[in-house]
Coordinates of N, CA, C and O and ligand atoms in Angstrom, one line a residue:
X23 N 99.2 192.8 -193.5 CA 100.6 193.1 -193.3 C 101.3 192.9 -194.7 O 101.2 191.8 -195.2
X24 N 102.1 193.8 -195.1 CA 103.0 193.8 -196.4 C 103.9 192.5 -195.9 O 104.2 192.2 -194.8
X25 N 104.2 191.6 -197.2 CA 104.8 190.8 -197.1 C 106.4 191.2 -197.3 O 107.5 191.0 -196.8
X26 N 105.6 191.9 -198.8 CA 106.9 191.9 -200.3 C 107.0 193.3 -199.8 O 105.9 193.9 -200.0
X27 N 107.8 194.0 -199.2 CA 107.5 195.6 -199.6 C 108.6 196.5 -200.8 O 108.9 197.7 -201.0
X28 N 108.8 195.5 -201.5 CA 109.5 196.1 -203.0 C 108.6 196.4 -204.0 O 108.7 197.1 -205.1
X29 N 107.7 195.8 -203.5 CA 106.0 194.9 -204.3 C 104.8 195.5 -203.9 O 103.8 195.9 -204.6
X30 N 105.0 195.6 -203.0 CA 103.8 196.1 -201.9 C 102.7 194.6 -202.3 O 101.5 194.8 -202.7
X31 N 103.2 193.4 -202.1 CA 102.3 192.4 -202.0 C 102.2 192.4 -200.2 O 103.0 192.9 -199.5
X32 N 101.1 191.7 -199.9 CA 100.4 191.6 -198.7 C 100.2 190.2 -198.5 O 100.0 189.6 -199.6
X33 N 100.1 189.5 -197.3 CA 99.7 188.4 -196.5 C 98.6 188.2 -197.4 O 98.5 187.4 -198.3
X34 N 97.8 189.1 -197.0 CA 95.9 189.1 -197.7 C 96.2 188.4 -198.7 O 95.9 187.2 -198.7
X35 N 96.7 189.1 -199.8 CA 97.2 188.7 -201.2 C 97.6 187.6 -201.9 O 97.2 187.0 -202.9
X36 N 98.6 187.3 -201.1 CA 99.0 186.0 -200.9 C 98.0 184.8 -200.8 O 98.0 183.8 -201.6
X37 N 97.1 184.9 -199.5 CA 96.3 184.0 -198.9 C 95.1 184.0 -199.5 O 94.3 183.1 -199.4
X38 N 95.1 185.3 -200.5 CA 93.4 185.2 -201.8 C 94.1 184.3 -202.9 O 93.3 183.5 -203.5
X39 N 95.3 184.3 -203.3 CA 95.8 183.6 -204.6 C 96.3 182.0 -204.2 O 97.0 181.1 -204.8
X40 N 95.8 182.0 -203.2 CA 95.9 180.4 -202.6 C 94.8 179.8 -202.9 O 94.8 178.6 -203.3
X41 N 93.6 180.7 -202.8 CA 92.6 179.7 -202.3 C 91.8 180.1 -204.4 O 91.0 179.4 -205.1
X42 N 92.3 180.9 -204.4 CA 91.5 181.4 -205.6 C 92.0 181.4 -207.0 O 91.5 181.6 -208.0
X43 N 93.8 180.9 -206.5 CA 94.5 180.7 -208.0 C 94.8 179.3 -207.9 O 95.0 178.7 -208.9
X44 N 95.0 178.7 -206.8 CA 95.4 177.4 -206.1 C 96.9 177.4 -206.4 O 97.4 176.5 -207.0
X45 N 97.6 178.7 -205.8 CA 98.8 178.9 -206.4 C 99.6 177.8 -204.3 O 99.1 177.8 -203.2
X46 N 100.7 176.9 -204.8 CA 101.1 175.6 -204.1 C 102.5 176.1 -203.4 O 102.9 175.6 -202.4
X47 N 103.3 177.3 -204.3 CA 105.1 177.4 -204.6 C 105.1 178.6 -204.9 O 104.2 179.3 -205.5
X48 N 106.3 178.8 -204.4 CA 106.8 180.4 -204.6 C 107.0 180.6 -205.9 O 106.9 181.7 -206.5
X49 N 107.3 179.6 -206.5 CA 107.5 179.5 -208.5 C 106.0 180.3 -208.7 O 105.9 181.5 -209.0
X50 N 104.7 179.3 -208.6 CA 104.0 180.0 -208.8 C 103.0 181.1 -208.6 O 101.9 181.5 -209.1
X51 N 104.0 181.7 -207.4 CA 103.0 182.9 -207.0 C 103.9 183.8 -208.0 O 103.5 184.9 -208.6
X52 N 104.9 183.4 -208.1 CA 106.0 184.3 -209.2 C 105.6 184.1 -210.7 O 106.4 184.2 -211.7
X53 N 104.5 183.7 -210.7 CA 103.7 183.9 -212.3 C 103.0 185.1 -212.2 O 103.0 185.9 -213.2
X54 N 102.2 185.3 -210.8 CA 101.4 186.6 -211.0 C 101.3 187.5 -210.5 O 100.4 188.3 -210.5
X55 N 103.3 187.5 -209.3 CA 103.7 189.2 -209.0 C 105.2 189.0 -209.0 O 105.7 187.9 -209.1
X56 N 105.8 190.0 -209.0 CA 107.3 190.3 -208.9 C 107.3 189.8 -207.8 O 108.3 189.1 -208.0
X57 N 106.9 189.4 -206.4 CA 107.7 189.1 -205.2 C 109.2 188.5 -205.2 O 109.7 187.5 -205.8
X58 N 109.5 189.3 -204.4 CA 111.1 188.2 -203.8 C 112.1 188.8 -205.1 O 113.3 188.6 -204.9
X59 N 111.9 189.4 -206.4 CA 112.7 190.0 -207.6 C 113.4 191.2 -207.6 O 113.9 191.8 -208.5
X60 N 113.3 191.5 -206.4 CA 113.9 193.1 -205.9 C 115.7 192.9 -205.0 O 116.9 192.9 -205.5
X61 N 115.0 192.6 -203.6 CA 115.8 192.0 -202.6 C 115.8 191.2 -202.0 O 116.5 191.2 -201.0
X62 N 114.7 189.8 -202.5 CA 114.5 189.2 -201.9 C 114.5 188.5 -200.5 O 115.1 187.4 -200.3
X63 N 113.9 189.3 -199.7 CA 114.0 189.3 -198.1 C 112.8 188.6 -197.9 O 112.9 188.0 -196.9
X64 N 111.8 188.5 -198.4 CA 110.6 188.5 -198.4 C 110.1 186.7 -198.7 O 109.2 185.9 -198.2
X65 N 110.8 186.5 -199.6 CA 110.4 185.1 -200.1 C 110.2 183.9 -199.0 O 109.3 183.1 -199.2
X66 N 110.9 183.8 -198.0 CA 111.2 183.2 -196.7 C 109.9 182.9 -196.0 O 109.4 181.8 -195.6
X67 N 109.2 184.5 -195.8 CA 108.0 184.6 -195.4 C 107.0 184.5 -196.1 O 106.0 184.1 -195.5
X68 N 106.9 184.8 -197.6 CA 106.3 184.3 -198.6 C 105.7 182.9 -198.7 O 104.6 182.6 -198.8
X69 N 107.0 182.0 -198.5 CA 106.8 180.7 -198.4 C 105.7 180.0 -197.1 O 104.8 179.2 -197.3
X70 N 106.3 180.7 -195.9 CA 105.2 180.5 -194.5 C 103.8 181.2 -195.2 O 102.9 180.5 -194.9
X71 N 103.6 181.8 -195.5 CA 102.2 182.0 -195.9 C 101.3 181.3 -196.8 O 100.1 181.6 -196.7
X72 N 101.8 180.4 -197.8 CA 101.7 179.8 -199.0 C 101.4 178.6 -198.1 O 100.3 178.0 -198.3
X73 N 102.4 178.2 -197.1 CA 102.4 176.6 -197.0 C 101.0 177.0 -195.3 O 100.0 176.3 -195.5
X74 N 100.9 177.8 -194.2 CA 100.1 177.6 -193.7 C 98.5 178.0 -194.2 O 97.4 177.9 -193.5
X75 N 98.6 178.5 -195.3 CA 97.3 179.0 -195.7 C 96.7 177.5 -196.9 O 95.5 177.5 -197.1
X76 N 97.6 176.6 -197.4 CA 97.2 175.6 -197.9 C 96.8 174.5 -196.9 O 96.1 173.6 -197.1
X77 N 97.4 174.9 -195.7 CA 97.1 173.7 -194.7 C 95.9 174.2 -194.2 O 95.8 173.6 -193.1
X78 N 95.1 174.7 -194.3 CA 93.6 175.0 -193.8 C 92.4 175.2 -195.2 O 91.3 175.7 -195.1
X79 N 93.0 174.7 -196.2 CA 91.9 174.5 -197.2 C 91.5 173.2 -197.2 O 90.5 172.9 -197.9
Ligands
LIG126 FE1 110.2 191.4 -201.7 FE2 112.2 193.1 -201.5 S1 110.7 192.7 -200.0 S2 111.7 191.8 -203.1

């Protein structure tokens, strides 16, 4: 499911740069996409994906 759709970043996406960039903060997922720099609608849920996808590593 598209997260970002200014971006066309995805949940998936998100949840691979968690486990694979050990990305913690919306700061640093915003080192390696535009998310949330459009309209940011997105960052809110951005965040829910970041914080439950760390809590099962
Ligand atoms: Fe992410 Fe618009 S949906 S910036």
């Amino acid at each position: 499911m598209l997260v970002c759709i200014c971006h066309s970043v995805s949940d998936k996406t998100i949840k691979h740069w968690v486990r694979q960039q050990g990305v913690t903060s919306i700061r640093e997922l915003r080192q390696l996409t535009p998310l949330g720099s459009q309209c940011g609608k997105c960052v809110r849920h951005a965040k829910e994906v970041i914080y439950n996808e760390s809590q099962l590593i």
